[in-house]
PDB file of C-alpha atoms in Angstrom:
ATOM      1  CA  MET P   1     -16.901  19.094 -15.850  1.00  0.00           C
ATOM      2  CA  LYS P   2     -16.944  15.409 -14.109  1.00  0.00           C
ATOM      3  CA  GLN P   3     -14.810  15.984 -11.081  1.00  0.00           C
ATOM      4  CA  LYS P   4     -12.193  13.649 -10.697  1.00  0.00           C
ATOM      5  CA  ILE P   5      -9.975  11.660  -7.736  1.00  0.00           C
ATOM      6  CA  SER P   6      -6.803  10.908  -6.697  1.00  0.00           C
ATOM      7  CA  LEU P   7      -6.304   8.198  -4.878  1.00  0.00           C
ATOM      8  CA  VAL P   8      -3.554   7.840  -1.836  1.00  0.00           C
ATOM      9  CA  LEU P   9      -2.821   4.495  -1.073  1.00  0.00           C
ATOM     10  CA  GLY P  10      -0.506   3.679   1.854  1.00  0.00           C
ATOM     11  CA  SER P  11       1.421   1.561   3.381  1.00  0.00           C
ATOM     12  CA  GLY P  12       0.804  -1.736   5.991  1.00  0.00           C
ATOM     13  CA  GLY P  13       1.652  -5.157   5.026  1.00  0.00           C
ATOM     14  CA  ALA P  14      -0.928  -7.602   3.738  1.00  0.00           C
ATOM     15  CA  ARG P  15      -3.780  -5.436   4.928  1.00  0.00           C
ATOM     16  CA  GLY P  16      -2.866  -3.259   2.062  1.00  0.00           C
ATOM     17  CA  ILE P  17      -5.316  -5.930   0.091  1.00  0.00           C
ATOM     18  CA  ALA P  18      -8.349  -3.827   1.743  1.00  0.00           C
ATOM     19  CA  HIS P  19      -7.399  -0.871  -1.094  1.00  0.00           C
ATOM     20  CA  ILE P  20      -8.530  -3.275  -3.579  1.00  0.00           C
ATOM     21  CA  GLY P  21     -11.918  -3.300  -1.745  1.00  0.00           C
ATOM     22  CA  VAL P  22     -11.661   0.799  -1.431  1.00  0.00           C
ATOM     23  CA  ILE P  23     -11.434   1.127  -5.923  1.00  0.00           C
ATOM     24  CA  LYS P  24     -14.098  -1.218  -6.077  1.00  0.00           C
ATOM     25  CA  LEU P  25     -16.286   1.289  -4.182  1.00  0.00           C
ATOM     26  CA  LEU P  26     -15.515   4.180  -5.868  1.00  0.00           C
ATOM     27  CA  GLU P  27     -15.551   2.497  -9.287  1.00  0.00           C
ATOM     28  CA  GLU P  28     -19.498   0.913  -8.970  1.00  0.00           C
ATOM     29  CA  ARG P  29     -19.664   4.568  -8.583  1.00  0.00           C
ATOM     30  CA  GLU P  30     -18.493   5.457 -11.888  1.00  0.00           C
ATOM     31  CA  LEU P  31     -15.951   8.120  -9.837  1.00  0.00           C
ATOM     32  CA  GLU P  32     -12.802   8.349 -12.397  1.00  0.00           C
ATOM     33  CA  ILE P  33      -9.304   8.488 -10.293  1.00  0.00           C
ATOM     34  CA  ASP P  34      -7.195  10.065 -12.452  1.00  0.00           C
ATOM     35  CA  GLU P  35      -3.979   9.876 -10.229  1.00  0.00           C
ATOM     36  CA  ILE P  36      -2.431   7.017  -7.955  1.00  0.00           C
ATOM     37  CA  VAL P  37       0.657   7.687  -5.325  1.00  0.00           C
ATOM     38  CA  GLY P  38       0.906   4.805  -3.794  1.00  0.00           C
ATOM     39  CA  CYS P  39       4.026   3.328  -1.617  1.00  0.00           C
ATOM     40  CA  SER P  40       4.633   0.401  -0.252  1.00  0.00           C
ATOM     41  CA  ILE P  41       1.840  -2.570  -0.818  1.00  0.00           C
ATOM     42  CA  GLY P  42      -0.618   0.664  -1.981  1.00  0.00           C
ATOM     43  CA  SER P  43       2.474   1.329  -4.513  1.00  0.00           C
ATOM     44  CA  LEU P  44       1.938  -2.343  -5.856  1.00  0.00           C
ATOM     45  CA  VAL P  45      -2.437  -2.096  -6.105  1.00  0.00           C
ATOM     46  CA  GLY P  46      -2.195   1.257  -7.378  1.00  0.00           C
ATOM     47  CA  ALA P  47      -0.131  -0.407 -10.304  1.00  0.00           C
ATOM     48  CA  ALA P  48      -2.583  -2.734 -10.877  1.00  0.00           C
ATOM     49  CA  TYR P  49      -5.318  -0.408 -11.342  1.00  0.00           C
ATOM     50  CA  ALA P  50      -2.875   1.738 -13.416  1.00  0.00           C
ATOM     51  CA  GLU P  51      -2.616  -0.758 -15.883  1.00  0.00           C
ATOM     52  CA  GLY P  52      -6.454  -2.131 -16.085  1.00  0.00           C
ATOM     53  CA  LYS P  53      -5.470  -4.946 -13.585  1.00  0.00           C
ATOM     54  CA  ILE P  54      -7.433  -4.741 -10.230  1.00  0.00           C
ATOM     55  CA  ALA P  55      -9.614  -7.493 -10.896  1.00  0.00           C
ATOM     56  CA  LEU P  56      -7.204  -9.779 -12.219  1.00  0.00           C
ATOM     57  CA  LEU P  57      -4.945  -9.216  -9.243  1.00  0.00           C
ATOM     58  CA  GLY P  58      -7.747  -8.792  -6.862  1.00  0.00           C
ATOM     59  CA  ASP P  59      -8.741 -12.071  -8.454  1.00  0.00           C
ATOM     60  CA  TRP P  60      -5.304 -13.934  -7.746  1.00  0.00           C
ATOM     61  CA  MET P  61      -4.498 -12.572  -4.675  1.00  0.00           C
ATOM     62  CA  SER P  62      -8.176 -13.992  -3.325  1.00  0.00           C
ATOM     63  CA  LYS P  63      -7.272 -17.665  -4.110  1.00  0.00           C
ATOM     64  CA  LEU P  64      -3.745 -17.234  -2.480  1.00  0.00           C
ATOM     65  CA  THR P  65      -3.699 -20.245   0.535  1.00  0.00           C
ATOM     66  CA  LYS P  66      -0.927 -19.725   3.046  1.00  0.00           C
ATOM     67  CA  ARG P  67       0.878 -22.348   1.805  1.00  0.00           C
ATOM     68  CA  ASP P  68       0.994 -20.550  -1.554  1.00  0.00           C
ATOM     69  CA  VAL P  69       2.431 -17.206   0.166  1.00  0.00           C
ATOM     70  CA  PHE P  70       5.180 -19.409   1.735  1.00  0.00           C
ATOM     71  CA  ARG P  71       6.447 -20.454  -1.121  1.00  0.00           C
ATOM     72  CA  LEU P  72       6.556 -17.025  -2.936  1.00  0.00           C
ATOM     73  CA  LEU P  73       8.843 -16.156  -0.412  1.00  0.00           C
ATOM     74  CA  ASP P  74      12.743 -16.134  -1.024  1.00  0.00           C
ATOM     75  CA  PHE P  75      15.162 -15.740   0.970  1.00  0.00           C
ATOM     76  CA  SER P  76      18.166 -14.233   1.446  1.00  0.00           C
ATOM     77  CA  ASP P  77      21.836 -13.139   3.481  1.00  0.00           C
ATOM     78  CA  PRO P  78      19.891 -12.388   6.809  1.00  0.00           C
ATOM     79  CA  ARG P  79      22.522  -9.566   7.028  1.00  0.00           C
ATOM     80  CA  TYR P  80      20.520  -7.632   4.215  1.00  0.00           C
ATOM     81  CA  GLY P  81      16.886  -9.013   4.604  1.00  0.00           C
ATOM     82  CA  LEU P  82      15.419 -12.074   5.039  1.00  0.00           C
ATOM     83  CA  PHE P  83      13.208 -11.965   1.542  1.00  0.00           C
ATOM     84  CA  LYS P  84      15.277 -10.873  -1.888  1.00  0.00           C
ATOM     85  CA  GLY P  85      11.341 -10.394  -3.554  1.00  0.00           C
ATOM     86  CA  ALA P  86      12.450 -11.552  -6.528  1.00  0.00           C
ATOM     87  CA  ARG P  87       9.781 -14.829  -6.508  1.00  0.00           C
ATOM     88  CA  VAL P  88       7.333 -12.381  -5.541  1.00  0.00           C
ATOM     89  CA  LEU P  89       7.343  -9.303  -7.670  1.00  0.00           C
ATOM     90  CA  GLU P  90       8.433 -11.930 -11.057  1.00  0.00           C
ATOM     91  CA  THR P  91       5.052 -14.122 -10.096  1.00  0.00           C
ATOM     92  CA  LEU P  92       3.310 -10.623 -10.329  1.00  0.00           C
ATOM     93  CA  HIS P  93       5.090  -9.632 -13.227  1.00  0.00           C
ATOM     94  CA  GLU P  94       3.784 -12.626 -14.788  1.00  0.00           C
ATOM     95  CA  VAL P  95       0.400 -11.762 -13.438  1.00  0.00           C
ATOM     96  CA  PHE P  96      -0.352  -7.883 -14.756  1.00  0.00           C
ATOM     97  CA  GLY P  97       2.885  -7.034 -16.336  1.00  0.00           C
ATOM     98  CA  ASP P  98       4.991  -4.355 -16.892  1.00  0.00           C
ATOM     99  CA  VAL P  99       4.976  -0.676 -19.031  1.00  0.00           C
ATOM    100  CA  ASN P 100       6.530   2.048 -18.415  1.00  0.00           C
ATOM    101  CA  ILE P 101       5.233   4.926 -16.298  1.00  0.00           C
ATOM    102  CA  GLU P 102       4.631   7.622 -18.521  1.00  0.00           C
ATOM    103  CA  ASP P 103       2.594   5.357 -20.789  1.00  0.00           C
ATOM    104  CA  LEU P 104       0.008   4.872 -17.944  1.00  0.00           C
ATOM    105  CA  PRO P 105      -2.976   6.713 -18.638  1.00  0.00           C
ATOM    106  CA  ILE P 106      -3.532   8.065 -15.335  1.00  0.00           C
ATOM    107  CA  LYS P 107      -0.815   9.749 -13.658  1.00  0.00           C
ATOM    108  CA  TYR P 108       1.219   6.894 -10.911  1.00  0.00           C
ATOM    109  CA  THR P 109       3.560   7.996  -8.604  1.00  0.00           C
ATOM    110  CA  ALA P 110       5.499   5.286  -6.161  1.00  0.00           C
ATOM    111  CA  VAL P 111       7.071   6.567  -3.640  1.00  0.00           C
ATOM    112  CA  ALA P 112      10.564   4.723  -2.263  1.00  0.00           C
ATOM    113  CA  THR P 113      12.950   5.907   1.126  1.00  0.00           C
ATOM    114  CA  ASP P 114      16.241   6.838   0.150  1.00  0.00           C
ATOM    115  CA  LEU P 115      18.225   5.571   3.540  1.00  0.00           C
ATOM    116  CA  ARG P 116      21.607   6.640   2.083  1.00  0.00           C
ATOM    117  CA  ASN P 117      20.308  10.181   2.225  1.00  0.00           C
ATOM    118  CA  ASP P 118      17.454   9.742   4.135  1.00  0.00           C
ATOM    119  CA  LYS P 119      15.101  11.508   1.823  1.00  0.00           C
ATOM    120  CA  GLU P 120      11.875  10.235   0.109  1.00  0.00           C
ATOM    121  CA  VAL P 121      12.362   9.522  -3.630  1.00  0.00           C
ATOM    122  CA  LEU P 122       9.658   9.870  -6.008  1.00  0.00           C
ATOM    123  CA  ILE P 123       9.084   7.234  -9.005  1.00  0.00           C
ATOM    124  CA  ARG P 124       7.355   8.562 -11.785  1.00  0.00           C
ATOM    125  CA  GLU P 125       9.199   7.539 -15.468  1.00  0.00           C
ATOM    126  CA  GLY P 126      10.210   4.250 -16.305  1.00  0.00           C
ATOM    127  CA  SER P 127       9.449   0.539 -15.572  1.00  0.00           C
ATOM    128  CA  ILE P 128       7.064   0.502 -13.004  1.00  0.00           C
ATOM    129  CA  TYR P 129       7.950  -2.987 -11.560  1.00  0.00           C
ATOM    130  CA  GLN P 130      11.025  -1.699 -10.491  1.00  0.00           C
ATOM    131  CA  ALA P 131       8.974   1.200  -9.286  1.00  0.00           C
ATOM    132  CA  ILE P 132       7.000  -1.268  -7.310  1.00  0.00           C
ATOM    133  CA  ARG P 133      10.344  -3.339  -6.226  1.00  0.00           C
ATOM    134  CA  ALA P 134      11.818  -0.520  -4.415  1.00  0.00           C
ATOM    135  CA  SER P 135       8.491   1.045  -3.048  1.00  0.00           C
ATOM    136  CA  ILE P 136       7.655  -2.237  -0.990  1.00  0.00           C
ATOM    137  CA  ALA P 137      11.561  -3.223   0.100  1.00  0.00           C
ATOM    138  CA  ILE P 138       9.980  -3.235   3.764  1.00  0.00           C
ATOM    139  CA  PRO P 139      13.207  -3.380   5.796  1.00  0.00           C
ATOM    140  CA  ALA P 140      15.263  -5.864   7.469  1.00  0.00           C
ATOM    141  CA  VAL P 141      12.752  -7.864   5.410  1.00  0.00           C
ATOM    142  CA  PHE P 142      13.125  -7.541   1.790  1.00  0.00           C
ATOM    143  CA  THR P 143      16.708  -6.189   0.571  1.00  0.00           C
ATOM    144  CA  GLY P 144      16.686  -3.030  -0.453  1.00  0.00           C
ATOM    145  CA  ILE P 145      17.801  -1.899  -4.718  1.00  0.00           C
ATOM    146  CA  ASP P 146      21.043  -0.194  -5.092  1.00  0.00           C
ATOM    147  CA  LEU P 147      20.874   2.090  -7.590  1.00  0.00           C
ATOM    148  CA  ASN P 148      23.188   5.785  -8.523  1.00  0.00           C
ATOM    149  CA  ASP P 149      23.867   5.791  -4.984  1.00  0.00           C
ATOM    150  CA  ARG P 150      20.592   5.879  -3.477  1.00  0.00           C
ATOM    151  CA  TYR P 151      19.233   2.539  -0.497  1.00  0.00           C
ATOM    152  CA  LEU P 152      16.131   2.186  -1.600  1.00  0.00           C
ATOM    153  CA  VAL P 153      13.133   0.587   0.644  1.00  0.00           C
ATOM    154  CA  ASP P 154       9.685   1.067   1.598  1.00  0.00           C
ATOM    155  CA  GLY P 155       8.411   4.364   1.485  1.00  0.00           C
ATOM    156  CA  GLY P 156       6.565   3.529   4.679  1.00  0.00           C
ATOM    157  CA  VAL P 157       9.211   4.111   6.185  1.00  0.00           C
ATOM    158  CA  LEU P 158       9.509   8.219   6.120  1.00  0.00           C
ATOM    159  CA  ASN P 159       5.560   8.303   5.073  1.00  0.00           C
ATOM    160  CA  PRO P 160       3.188   5.573   5.525  1.00  0.00           C
ATOM    161  CA  VAL P 161       0.829   8.459   3.303  1.00  0.00           C
ATOM    162  CA  PRO P 162       2.039   9.889   1.587  1.00  0.00           C
ATOM    163  CA  VAL P 163      -0.772  12.306   0.977  1.00  0.00           C
ATOM    164  CA  ASN P 164       1.873  15.381   0.155  1.00  0.00           C
ATOM    165  CA  HIS P 165       2.861  13.772  -3.254  1.00  0.00           C
ATOM    166  CA  VAL P 166      -0.896  15.029  -4.718  1.00  0.00           C
ATOM    167  CA  GLN P 167       0.025  16.253  -7.894  1.00  0.00           C
ATOM    168  CA  ASN P 168      -3.826  16.708  -9.410  1.00  0.00           C
ATOM    169  CA  LYS P 169      -4.773  19.377  -6.583  1.00  0.00           C
ATOM    170  CA  GLU P 170      -7.781  20.295  -7.716  1.00  0.00           C
ATOM    171  CA  ASN P 171      -9.258  16.885  -7.752  1.00  0.00           C
ATOM    172  CA  ILE P 172     -11.049  15.526  -4.771  1.00  0.00           C
ATOM    173  CA  ILE P 173      -8.226  13.874  -2.619  1.00  0.00           C
ATOM    174  CA  ILE P 174      -9.161  10.223  -1.073  1.00  0.00           C
ATOM    175  CA  ALA P 175      -6.564   8.754   1.431  1.00  0.00           C
ATOM    176  CA  VAL P 176      -6.253   4.990   2.255  1.00  0.00           C
ATOM    177  CA  ASN P 177      -4.398   4.887   6.229  1.00  0.00           C
ATOM    178  CA  LEU P 178      -3.791   1.255   6.440  1.00  0.00           C
ATOM    179  CA  ASP P 179      -1.783   2.528  10.260  1.00  0.00           C
ATOM    180  CA  GLY P 180      -5.753   2.976  11.286  1.00  0.00           C
ATOM    181  CA  ARG P 181      -7.412   3.037  14.916  1.00  0.00           C
ATOM    182  CA  LEU P 182      -6.950  -0.684  15.992  1.00  0.00           C
ATOM    183  CA  ASP P 183      -9.510  -3.139  16.259  1.00  0.00           C
ATOM    184  CA  ALA P 184      -9.982  -3.019  20.427  1.00  0.00           C
ATOM    185  CA  SER P 185     -11.390  -7.216  20.368  1.00  0.00           C
ATOM    186  CA  LEU P 186      -7.800  -7.694  18.704  1.00  0.00           C
ATOM    187  CA  ILE P 187      -5.781  -6.019  21.385  1.00  0.00           C
ATOM    188  CA  LYS P 188      -3.167  -7.939  23.167  1.00  0.00           C
ATOM    189  CA  THR P 189      -1.884  -5.984  26.294  1.00  0.00           C
ATOM    190  CA  ALA P 190       1.681  -5.062  26.664  1.00  0.00           C
ATOM    191  CA  LYS P 191       2.251  -7.037  29.355  1.00  0.00           C
ATOM    192  CA  LYS P 192       1.433 -10.632  27.355  1.00  0.00           C
ATOM    193  CA  LEU P 193       3.865  -8.938  24.727  1.00  0.00           C
ATOM    194  CA  ASN P 194       7.900 -10.546  24.695  1.00  0.00           C
ATOM    195  CA  ALA P 195      10.751  -8.046  24.091  1.00  0.00           C
ATOM    196  CA  VAL P 196      10.414  -9.234  20.262  1.00  0.00           C
ATOM    197  CA  ALA P 197       6.620  -8.347  20.029  1.00  0.00           C
ATOM    198  CA  LEU P 198       7.120  -4.957  22.166  1.00  0.00           C
ATOM    199  CA  LEU P 199      10.138  -3.699  20.079  1.00  0.00           C
ATOM    200  CA  GLN P 200       7.659  -4.510  17.111  1.00  0.00           C
ATOM    201  CA  GLU P 201       4.541  -2.558  18.588  1.00  0.00           C
ATOM    202  CA  SER P 202       6.808   0.359  19.526  1.00  0.00           C
ATOM    203  CA  TYR P 203       7.474   0.532  15.570  1.00  0.00           C
ATOM    204  CA  TYR P 204       3.930   0.275  14.637  1.00  0.00           C
ATOM    205  CA  SER P 205       2.954   3.271  17.472  1.00  0.00           C
ATOM    206  CA  MET P 206       5.230   5.438  15.207  1.00  0.00           C
ATOM    207  CA  ARG P 207       4.015   4.042  11.761  1.00  0.00           C
ATOM    208  CA  ARG P 208       0.593   5.665  13.587  1.00  0.00           C
ATOM    209  CA  ARG P 209       1.573   8.955  14.796  1.00  0.00           C
ATOM    210  CA  LEU P 210       3.493   9.183  11.362  1.00  0.00           C
ATOM    211  CA  SER P 211       0.516   8.239   9.363  1.00  0.00           C
ATOM    212  CA  GLU P 212      -1.651  11.006  11.657  1.00  0.00           C
ATOM    213  CA  ILE P 213       0.909  13.605  11.469  1.00  0.00           C
ATOM    214  CA  SER P 214      -0.075  13.776   7.701  1.00  0.00           C
ATOM    215  CA  LEU P 215      -3.364  13.409   7.516  1.00  0.00           C
ATOM    216  CA  GLU P 216      -3.532  16.501   9.436  1.00  0.00           C
ATOM    217  CA  LEU P 217      -0.866  18.461   7.785  1.00  0.00           C
ATOM    218  CA  TYR P 218      -2.691  17.882   4.262  1.00  0.00           C
ATOM    219  CA  LYS P 219      -6.053  16.965   4.521  1.00  0.00           C
ATOM    220  CA  PRO P 220      -7.681  14.783   2.218  1.00  0.00           C
ATOM    221  CA  ASP P 221     -11.234  15.297   1.584  1.00  0.00           C
ATOM    222  CA  TYR P 222     -11.940  11.675   2.618  1.00  0.00           C
ATOM    223  CA  THR P 223     -10.068   9.260   4.649  1.00  0.00           C
ATOM    224  CA  ILE P 224     -10.707   5.389   4.724  1.00  0.00           C
ATOM    225  CA  HIS P 225      -9.130   3.974   7.849  1.00  0.00           C
ATOM    226  CA  ILE P 226      -8.010  -0.227   7.750  1.00  0.00           C
ATOM    227  CA  PRO P 227      -7.455  -1.044  11.244  1.00  0.00           C
ATOM    228  CA  HIS P 228      -4.047  -1.069  12.186  1.00  0.00           C
ATOM    229  CA  ASN P 229      -4.172  -5.156  14.169  1.00  0.00           C
ATOM    230  CA  MET P 230      -6.998  -6.764  11.612  1.00  0.00           C
ATOM    231  CA  ALA P 231      -3.695  -8.652   9.467  1.00  0.00           C
ATOM    232  CA  GLY P 232      -0.112  -9.596  10.427  1.00  0.00           C
ATOM    233  CA  ILE P 233       1.863  -8.823   7.285  1.00  0.00           C
ATOM    234  CA  TRP P 234       2.213 -12.020   5.403  1.00  0.00           C
ATOM    235  CA  ASP P 235      -1.732 -12.659   5.952  1.00  0.00           C
ATOM    236  CA  PHE P 236      -2.176 -13.051   2.133  1.00  0.00           C
ATOM    237  CA  ASP P 237      -4.029 -16.592   2.491  1.00  0.00           C
ATOM    238  CA  ARG P 238      -7.209 -13.566   3.680  1.00  0.00           C
ATOM    239  CA  SER P 239      -6.952 -11.077   0.824  1.00  0.00           C
ATOM    240  CA  ALA P 240     -11.077 -11.829   0.056  1.00  0.00           C
ATOM    241  CA  GLU P 241     -11.248 -11.181   3.618  1.00  0.00           C
ATOM    242  CA  PHE P 242      -9.342  -7.814   3.256  1.00  0.00           C
ATOM    243  CA  ILE P 243     -11.254  -6.651   0.093  1.00  0.00           C
ATOM    244  CA  GLU P 244     -14.587  -7.125   1.250  1.00  0.00           C
ATOM    245  CA  LYS P 245     -13.517  -5.373   4.651  1.00  0.00           C
ATOM    246  CA  GLY P 246     -11.826  -2.462   2.256  1.00  0.00           C
ATOM    247  CA  TYR P 247     -15.142  -2.068   0.162  1.00  0.00           C
ATOM    248  CA  ARG P 248     -17.206  -1.819   3.519  1.00  0.00           C
ATOM    249  CA  LEU P 249     -15.258   0.755   5.250  1.00  0.00           C
ATOM    250  CA  ALA P 250     -14.481   2.638   2.140  1.00  0.00           C
ATOM    251  CA  ALA P 251     -18.642   2.848   1.894  1.00  0.00           C
ATOM    252  CA  ASP P 252     -18.944   4.043   5.613  1.00  0.00           C
ATOM    253  CA  ALA P 253     -16.026   6.410   5.069  1.00  0.00           C
ATOM    254  CA  ILE P 254     -17.188   8.448   2.010  1.00  0.00           C
ATOM    255  CA  PRO P 255     -21.338   7.979   2.302  1.00  0.00           C
ATOM    256  CA  ASP P 256     -23.182   6.992  -1.363  1.00  0.00           C
ATOM    257  CA  GLU P 257     -24.833  10.321  -1.486  1.00  0.00           C
ATOM    258  CA  ILE P 258     -21.807  11.994  -1.198  1.00  0.00           C
ATOM    259  CA  LEU P 259     -20.437  10.041  -3.834  1.00  0.00           C
ATOM    260  CA  ARG P 260     -23.461  10.507  -6.042  1.00  0.00           C
ATOM    261  CA  LYS P 261     -23.087  14.036  -6.592  1.00  0.00           C
ATOM    262  CA  VAL P 262     -19.570  14.072  -6.946  1.00  0.00           C
TER     263      VAL P 262
END
């Protein structure tokens, strides 16, 4: 029997478009992905794959300009988030549609965070559009979802690379960590950072440690590490570059000869 793949796609803003490149490599090697677990941008890319629309999403993302990205940002009440997120999701809805998760041909899990109860929320049924909307709601950026006494925001708040939520334990587990080791050529020293930037970098440091802990505890078979400082959160106009980077990093992390033996 052909070995199957459970693919875990982490959170991390625009650099998450690298997930598309990873999937491209796995498809070229004719590996069967029969489970996706994703949070934030990972839930979005994973949904596109599960619906058979990953190439369509990649093509659309690759054509975005800085102006296009700005136009997709719908400003909100700053008390709840800078952007509503509705315009982005509605546009994506038009690109690859909406289905019920239980009707997908593979297992799919979107991970969100319930801030009221300090818990992870696993979304495995119902509208995939609503699942993405909850999982991708970056705190203080996109407004969260108030639902059934839960306030749902980005799954990456508690678990940036949710390896522990894989269901098919017999599968080969491949994780894509968007909080990988920094690219040294892009590092800025702390002395050059203002107070806001320093706070942001401190948050990123915490995320990197959370990702490391998750990977150490749950030990996927292979991990593709995307450098954390490869891109800013809104650099979607560089999507073509990120897709290629994800492809190359996946090829480095998972040798061709190993893939062909699966």
